[in-house]
Amino acid sequence: MMSVKFRTIKGVQDILPPKTYLWQRVEDAARRIFSLFGFSEIRTPIMEFTELFIRSIGEDTDIVEKEMYTFQDRAGRSITLRPEGTASVVRAYIQNNLYNLPAPQKFYYCGPMFRYERPQKGRYRQFHQIGVEAFSIDDPYLEAELIEMLWLLLEHLGIEDLNTEVNSIGCTQCRPLYKENLLEYLKGNMDSLCSDCKRRYQHNPLRVFDCKVDTCKGIISSAPKITEFLCNTCKEHFSRFLSSLRKLDIPYSINPSMVRGLDYYTRTVFEVTTTALGAQNAVAAGGRYDTLVEEFGGPKTPAAGFAIGMERLITLLEEKTDTEPPQPDVYIVSLGTDATDRAYTIASTLRREGLWTELSYGMGSLKSQLRRADRFRAKLALIIGEDELKRGTLTCKRLTDGFQGEIKLTDVVSDIKRFLNHDQDT
Ligand code: ATP
Ligand code: MG
């Protein structure tokens, strides 16, 4: 009896073929589309000093309060597995003086993120994001362009039923006034707020919008809206952003209670949601963060970005396409030691010619080898036995239509290509 000795820890998962082909499709499409907009890849470490995330995401956010994977390294430093990408990219931007590059500086990243959350469909402890960050652009067209890029990707992948929700959460000028009004309103409802929201009231009142408790949600839905308190500059920014979206034909709705779960945002925030995922319906989210670079010790630099949740995107894709793994070109069936040895050199030649070749290693009968060739969904089976070897020939069988013929060992490459190409013609 086998007994499984090790399993993954809770909330993380193996990603296996053929699903990995779907992941690659998404990553390839993202790289291609992002590069059309001038984004280059940046790779930052998956661990950073804990302080980096506390200072950017914010002390009173769900992420920092309860979701970070934080540990002490052997020298007693506090290290955290990154829960999101923006903080690291901003750190790298400053540390490597990337602001000296010609503006705007545009980056994308792709990789695992870690949050200690309650695992459920669409919510994992290790998950993956593809994200982008663009620096040095004040113009609200930037946010519209980012959303356009995101839409282009999702459209290219064939994902439908998407909504873009947008909001403005103001700036350091107008947000204090809004906070006062919000506090005033919350004060009147203090008794009904949950204990988390009571604490939020003290430390970071905007975070009440993250609350999942029903009674709080009810209270908060009638709270004053930040959009009513925007200063003129923020108002102008928001309206130009919206008109850019309209010019780009991107449908959106304004959600005045969306504040996003991270503290670094200024002005524009947005979320792309779908009706197809149930409770975990946010596929991508982002916004502008005009003060973070400076707060981290860099030059005053406006910036904006977004991140896509890969697992949720993949789920959407899985629901609409079956992923067929790619097919080998050739499966070599060999019978006997000499024939099998010859199969190895043929495989080597074919692979150098760019043909995906699988070997049977001479294992099993002709029938079972051919069955394996079918299970691999190989386009051709190449059959080599002792007799064929003596004659200097091979049998080539096209598995798609059963067409079969004898080919000379000396012509193997050109003949196989002919068999394969014919397959494409029909
Ligand atoms: P949610 O409201 O679903 O918790 P969030 O606001 O915490 O999302 P962001 O920090 O904005 O998420 O991350 C961007 C995207 O990353 C989300 O829209 C989602 O698709 C994905 N994401 C976030 N947390 C997880 C997770 N624990 N597991 C899988 N995907 C996630
Ligand atoms: Mg979350």
XYZ file of C-alpha atoms and ligand atoms in Angstrom:
458
model
C 0.000 0.000 0.000
C 1.230 3.477 -0.903
C 0.756 6.182 1.637
C 1.205 9.812 0.715
C 3.826 11.235 3.066
C 3.742 14.897 2.088
C 1.067 17.284 0.962
C 1.021 20.992 0.167
C 0.292 23.369 3.017
C -3.209 24.818 3.267
C -4.251 27.384 0.683
C -1.506 26.736 -1.867
C -1.679 24.504 -4.906
C 0.272 22.746 -7.605
C -0.412 23.979 -11.112
C -0.210 21.026 -13.444
C -0.265 20.390 -17.183
C -2.410 20.818 -19.210
C -3.476 23.819 -17.105
C 0.050 25.226 -17.246
C -0.471 25.718 -20.994
C -3.354 28.018 -20.157
C -1.120 29.950 -17.762
C 1.497 30.311 -20.462
C -1.126 31.508 -22.932
C -2.188 34.244 -20.544
C 1.394 35.215 -19.730
C 2.388 35.298 -23.400
C -0.629 37.409 -24.327
C 0.086 39.803 -21.448
C 3.741 40.208 -22.423
C 2.793 40.866 -26.018
C 0.026 43.345 -25.302
C 1.891 45.174 -22.515
C 4.895 45.616 -24.783
C 2.655 47.378 -27.335
C 2.187 50.026 -24.655
C 5.909 50.207 -23.882
C 6.035 48.196 -20.656
C 9.189 46.228 -19.814
C 9.426 43.369 -17.375
C 10.793 43.945 -13.884
C 11.589 41.094 -11.485
C 11.822 41.899 -7.830
C 12.499 39.504 -4.924
C 9.539 37.738 -3.345
C 10.695 38.822 0.122
C 11.292 42.293 1.419
C 11.760 43.969 4.772
C 8.391 43.922 6.515
C 8.499 47.674 7.009
C 8.207 48.234 3.241
C 4.712 46.751 3.169
C 3.564 48.305 6.431
C 4.578 51.760 5.240
C 2.965 51.471 1.820
C -0.114 49.283 2.203
C -0.890 50.808 5.592
C -1.000 49.679 9.204
C -4.776 49.398 9.470
C -5.451 47.472 6.293
C -6.610 43.856 6.233
C -3.409 42.857 4.457
C -1.040 44.276 7.064
C -3.220 43.517 10.053
C -3.902 39.884 9.390
C -2.732 38.585 6.035
C 1.059 38.917 5.889
C 3.504 36.034 5.978
C 6.062 37.603 8.266
C 9.000 35.862 9.884
C 12.355 36.595 11.451
C 15.424 35.556 9.524
C 18.406 34.079 11.336
C 19.804 37.516 12.065
C 16.534 38.594 13.661
C 15.356 40.874 10.834
C 11.662 40.989 10.105
C 11.028 39.711 6.587
C 7.710 39.385 4.728
C 6.705 37.388 1.669
C 5.271 39.994 -0.680
C 1.472 40.279 -0.470
C 1.352 42.474 -3.588
C 3.693 43.915 -6.196
C 3.524 47.704 -6.132
C 5.569 48.308 -2.965
C 8.495 46.260 -4.295
C 8.430 47.935 -7.706
C 8.435 51.380 -6.088
C 11.311 50.322 -3.829
C 13.253 49.053 -6.881
C 12.412 52.212 -8.825
C 14.035 54.358 -6.161
C 16.882 52.044 -5.175
C 18.017 51.676 -8.798
C 17.449 55.340 -9.744
C 15.038 54.272 -12.464
C 13.583 57.801 -12.423
C 16.714 58.759 -14.412
C 15.454 56.706 -17.340
C 13.524 58.654 -19.973
C 10.005 59.302 -18.672
C 7.563 57.682 -18.552
C 9.037 54.552 -16.997
C 6.730 51.568 -17.434
C 7.105 48.110 -15.927
C 5.187 44.877 -15.648
C 5.738 41.931 -13.350
C 4.358 38.475 -13.005
C 4.677 36.108 -10.089
C 3.456 34.695 -6.798
C 2.025 36.768 -3.940
C 1.316 35.557 -0.424
C -1.564 36.377 1.911
C -2.713 34.494 4.966
C -6.398 34.423 4.060
C -9.153 31.887 4.566
C -8.738 29.621 1.529
C -11.821 29.266 -0.683
C -12.661 29.322 -4.370
C -10.680 32.162 -5.948
C -8.826 32.910 -2.720
C -5.518 31.261 -1.916
C -2.536 31.824 0.333
C -0.137 31.717 -2.548
C -1.669 33.264 -5.637
C -0.292 34.954 -8.723
C -0.576 38.392 -10.164
C 0.390 40.027 -13.412
C 0.725 43.692 -12.683
C 1.918 46.912 -14.261
C 3.238 50.194 -12.874
C 3.783 53.422 -14.823
C 5.744 56.347 -13.402
C 6.011 60.090 -14.090
C 2.660 60.702 -15.800
C 0.223 63.172 -14.256
C -2.272 63.058 -17.083
C -5.483 61.189 -16.190
C -5.326 59.665 -19.648
C -2.777 57.289 -18.069
C -5.396 55.519 -15.950
C -7.708 55.233 -18.968
C -4.838 53.851 -21.026
C -4.042 51.283 -18.318
C -7.647 50.161 -18.304
C -7.624 50.029 -22.094
C -4.560 47.787 -21.965
C -6.264 45.531 -19.431
C -9.405 45.346 -21.590
C -7.396 44.560 -24.657
C -5.820 41.629 -22.855
C -9.107 40.326 -21.474
C -10.801 40.789 -24.840
C -7.955 39.000 -26.587
C -8.400 36.090 -24.183
C -12.116 36.047 -24.946
C -13.301 36.970 -21.480
C -16.739 38.537 -21.341
C -19.243 39.838 -18.804
C -16.822 42.315 -17.293
C -17.584 45.527 -15.458
C -15.167 48.317 -14.744
C -15.916 50.161 -11.546
C -14.156 53.432 -10.980
C -13.930 56.023 -8.245
C -11.788 58.891 -7.057
C -10.603 58.914 -3.468
C -9.166 62.426 -3.642
C -5.773 63.669 -2.579
C -3.995 64.940 0.538
C -5.787 68.273 -0.011
C -9.388 67.119 -0.060
C -9.379 63.792 1.749
C -9.005 65.306 5.265
C -12.245 67.240 4.802
C -14.007 64.107 3.644
C -12.622 62.156 6.597
C -14.067 64.720 8.993
C -17.478 64.314 7.436
C -17.230 60.540 7.431
C -16.172 60.543 11.099
C -19.091 62.796 11.942
C -21.455 60.387 10.204
C -19.910 57.273 11.781
C -20.037 58.832 15.231
C -23.802 58.970 14.973
C -23.869 55.231 14.257
C -21.086 54.196 16.605
C -23.167 51.752 18.664
C -24.052 49.664 15.617
C -20.521 49.391 14.208
C -18.541 46.174 14.619
C -15.454 46.232 16.832
C -13.146 46.332 13.783
C -14.948 49.402 12.438
C -14.789 51.064 15.847
C -11.041 50.665 15.664
C -10.999 51.850 12.043
C -12.902 54.914 13.202
C -10.004 55.728 15.503
C -7.111 54.965 13.171
C -8.126 54.970 9.515
C -11.806 55.715 8.919
C -11.723 55.084 5.140
C -11.074 51.429 5.883
C -14.666 50.999 7.105
C -15.458 50.551 3.406
C -13.587 47.226 3.539
C -15.933 45.863 6.228
C -17.728 42.618 5.365
C -20.168 42.736 8.315
C -23.753 43.234 7.101
C -24.832 45.842 9.659
C -21.708 47.901 8.928
C -22.262 47.563 5.184
C -25.757 48.982 5.649
C -24.498 51.943 7.642
C -21.641 52.578 5.253
C -23.813 52.506 2.145
C -25.546 55.675 3.391
C -22.312 57.400 4.423
C -21.271 60.637 2.704
C -19.518 59.937 -0.598
C -15.952 60.996 -1.208
C -16.762 62.167 -4.730
C -18.855 64.950 -3.187
C -15.797 66.311 -1.388
C -13.189 66.335 -4.148
C -11.128 69.502 -4.551
C -11.226 71.181 -7.942
C -8.008 69.589 -9.170
C -9.228 66.096 -8.236
C -12.659 66.796 -9.723
C -11.065 67.902 -12.982
C -8.737 64.875 -12.970
C -11.638 62.495 -12.420
C -13.796 64.002 -15.130
C -10.978 63.942 -17.676
C -10.301 60.327 -16.744
C -13.951 59.460 -17.329
C -14.105 61.272 -20.641
C -10.966 59.408 -21.765
C -12.675 56.123 -20.940
C -15.656 57.176 -23.016
C -13.401 58.137 -25.924
C -11.798 54.703 -25.712
C -15.266 53.094 -25.675
C -14.656 51.451 -22.341
C -17.879 50.938 -20.405
C -17.639 51.814 -16.714
C -19.728 52.543 -13.691
C -18.859 54.868 -10.845
C -18.837 53.147 -7.474
C -18.548 55.955 -4.909
C -17.934 53.549 -2.026
C -15.005 51.741 -3.584
C -11.839 52.821 -1.744
C -9.588 49.778 -2.363
C -7.923 47.884 0.467
C -4.548 49.638 0.337
C -3.623 53.029 1.736
C -1.268 54.280 -0.963
C -3.867 55.218 -3.569
C -4.635 58.810 -4.521
C -7.388 60.000 -6.829
C -8.306 57.283 -9.325
C -9.064 53.733 -8.198
C -10.646 51.010 -10.293
C -11.656 47.394 -10.246
C -12.610 45.022 -13.040
C -15.187 42.533 -11.853
C -17.096 39.731 -13.509
C -20.505 38.232 -12.942
C -19.086 34.767 -13.632
C -17.050 34.090 -10.484
C -19.441 34.296 -7.539
C -18.189 35.929 -4.358
C -14.569 36.380 -5.440
C -15.532 38.522 -8.403
C -12.622 40.975 -8.718
C -10.355 39.980 -11.591
C -8.095 43.004 -11.579
C -7.706 46.196 -9.623
C -5.539 49.247 -9.486
C -5.257 52.973 -9.256
C -3.078 56.024 -8.997
C -0.526 56.559 -6.230
C 1.044 59.983 -6.585
C 2.701 60.227 -3.177
C 4.249 56.792 -2.604
C 7.556 57.334 -4.453
C 8.215 60.467 -2.451
C 7.161 58.805 0.813
C 9.748 56.103 0.123
C 12.469 58.734 -0.271
C 12.422 59.164 -4.063
C 11.716 62.295 -6.105
C 8.130 63.525 -6.315
C 6.724 61.167 -8.959
C 3.128 60.516 -9.994
C 2.361 56.853 -10.709
C -0.413 54.379 -11.407
C -0.805 50.655 -11.927
C -3.003 47.601 -11.681
C -2.752 43.909 -10.878
C -4.635 40.975 -12.343
C -5.453 37.933 -10.213
C -4.189 35.074 -12.358
C -6.103 32.226 -10.686
C -9.425 33.988 -11.213
C -8.570 34.804 -14.800
C -7.599 31.189 -15.428
C -10.881 29.979 -13.925
C -12.772 32.233 -16.325
C -10.799 30.859 -19.239
C -11.277 27.263 -18.151
C -15.010 27.744 -18.098
C -15.060 28.686 -21.745
C -12.297 26.669 -23.425
C -11.040 23.149 -23.017
C -7.320 23.266 -22.939
C -5.907 20.735 -25.287
C -2.254 20.229 -24.490
C -0.035 20.676 -27.559
C 0.611 17.517 -29.602
C 3.951 15.831 -30.240
C 4.898 15.685 -33.911
C 6.343 12.201 -33.809
C 6.136 9.167 -31.558
C 8.772 6.554 -32.310
C 7.688 2.959 -31.872
C 10.675 0.627 -31.719
C 10.899 -3.138 -31.403
C 14.128 -4.786 -30.279
C 17.377 -3.402 -28.911
C 19.009 -2.443 -32.202
C 15.871 -0.758 -33.490
C 15.513 1.122 -30.205
C 19.130 2.289 -30.380
C 18.410 3.545 -33.880
C 15.258 5.255 -32.600
C 17.431 7.301 -30.233
C 19.591 8.688 -33.036
C 16.524 9.413 -35.166
C 14.908 11.240 -32.243
C 18.042 13.281 -31.769
C 18.056 14.264 -35.468
C 14.352 15.155 -35.492
C 14.605 17.277 -32.347
C 17.453 19.246 -33.870
C 15.124 19.881 -36.792
C 12.589 21.390 -34.393
C 10.211 18.437 -34.321
C 8.768 17.371 -30.981
C 9.650 13.705 -30.765
C 8.599 11.162 -28.145
C 10.260 7.801 -27.612
C 8.814 4.465 -26.536
C 12.243 3.341 -25.269
C 11.273 0.021 -26.814
C 8.875 -0.719 -23.962
C 5.958 -3.044 -24.686
C 4.462 -4.688 -27.736
C 3.758 -2.967 -31.061
C 0.124 -2.697 -30.092
C 0.761 -1.150 -26.687
C 3.314 1.272 -28.141
C 0.837 2.431 -30.772
C -1.772 2.855 -28.081
C 0.663 5.099 -26.189
C 1.306 7.103 -29.366
C -2.452 7.714 -29.513
C -2.658 8.699 -25.880
C 0.109 11.254 -26.438
C -2.001 12.471 -29.379
C 1.126 12.338 -31.563
C 0.614 13.423 -35.151
C 2.802 10.674 -36.580
C 3.973 7.282 -35.397
C 7.295 6.127 -36.746
C 7.627 2.389 -36.540
C 11.040 0.766 -36.581
C 11.625 -2.991 -36.172
C 14.518 -5.365 -36.851
C 13.290 -6.134 -40.396
C 12.876 -2.486 -41.286
C 16.318 -1.788 -39.891
C 17.834 -4.402 -42.200
C 16.050 -2.886 -45.217
C 17.038 0.635 -44.159
C 13.404 1.756 -43.990
C 10.783 2.911 -41.485
C 7.022 2.800 -41.440
C 5.412 6.156 -40.979
C 1.784 6.291 -39.903
C -0.231 9.455 -39.740
C -2.389 8.999 -36.664
C -4.933 11.638 -37.625
C -6.174 9.750 -40.703
C -4.374 6.390 -40.608
C -2.449 7.100 -43.822
C 0.671 4.975 -43.863
C 3.817 4.651 -45.969
C 7.344 3.387 -46.008
C 10.184 5.914 -45.838
C 13.947 5.514 -46.230
C 16.117 5.956 -43.163
C 18.270 8.331 -45.187
C 15.294 10.595 -46.045
C 13.752 10.562 -42.615
C 13.686 14.325 -42.000
C 12.306 15.434 -45.361
C 9.770 12.607 -45.538
C 8.455 13.237 -42.054
C 8.043 16.921 -42.800
C 6.108 15.954 -45.920
C 3.790 13.705 -43.901
C 3.275 16.462 -41.347
C 2.678 19.222 -43.876
C 0.192 17.161 -45.775
C -1.634 16.847 -42.493
C -1.882 20.620 -42.265
C -3.203 20.893 -45.826
C -6.129 18.567 -45.336
P -10.445 40.847 -2.826
O -11.406 41.969 -2.662
O -10.974 39.747 -3.691
O -9.872 40.379 -1.539
P -8.176 42.553 -3.092
O -8.729 43.909 -3.179
O -7.612 42.090 -1.797
O -9.225 41.465 -3.658
P -5.881 43.295 -4.669
O -4.961 43.475 -3.549
O -6.383 44.484 -5.354
O -7.090 42.342 -4.227
O -5.235 42.314 -5.758
C -5.583 42.360 -7.144
C -6.212 41.067 -7.599
O -5.511 39.939 -7.095
C -7.626 40.853 -7.101
O -8.526 41.544 -7.902
C -7.784 39.351 -7.212
O -8.112 38.990 -8.534
C -6.404 38.851 -6.890
N -6.312 38.362 -5.497
C -6.199 39.082 -4.364
N -6.103 38.289 -3.290
C -6.154 37.009 -3.749
C -6.085 35.721 -3.143
N -5.932 35.576 -1.821
N -6.184 34.627 -3.930
C -6.329 34.743 -5.272
N -6.387 35.928 -5.905
C -6.293 37.055 -5.167
Mg -8.308 40.912 -0.242
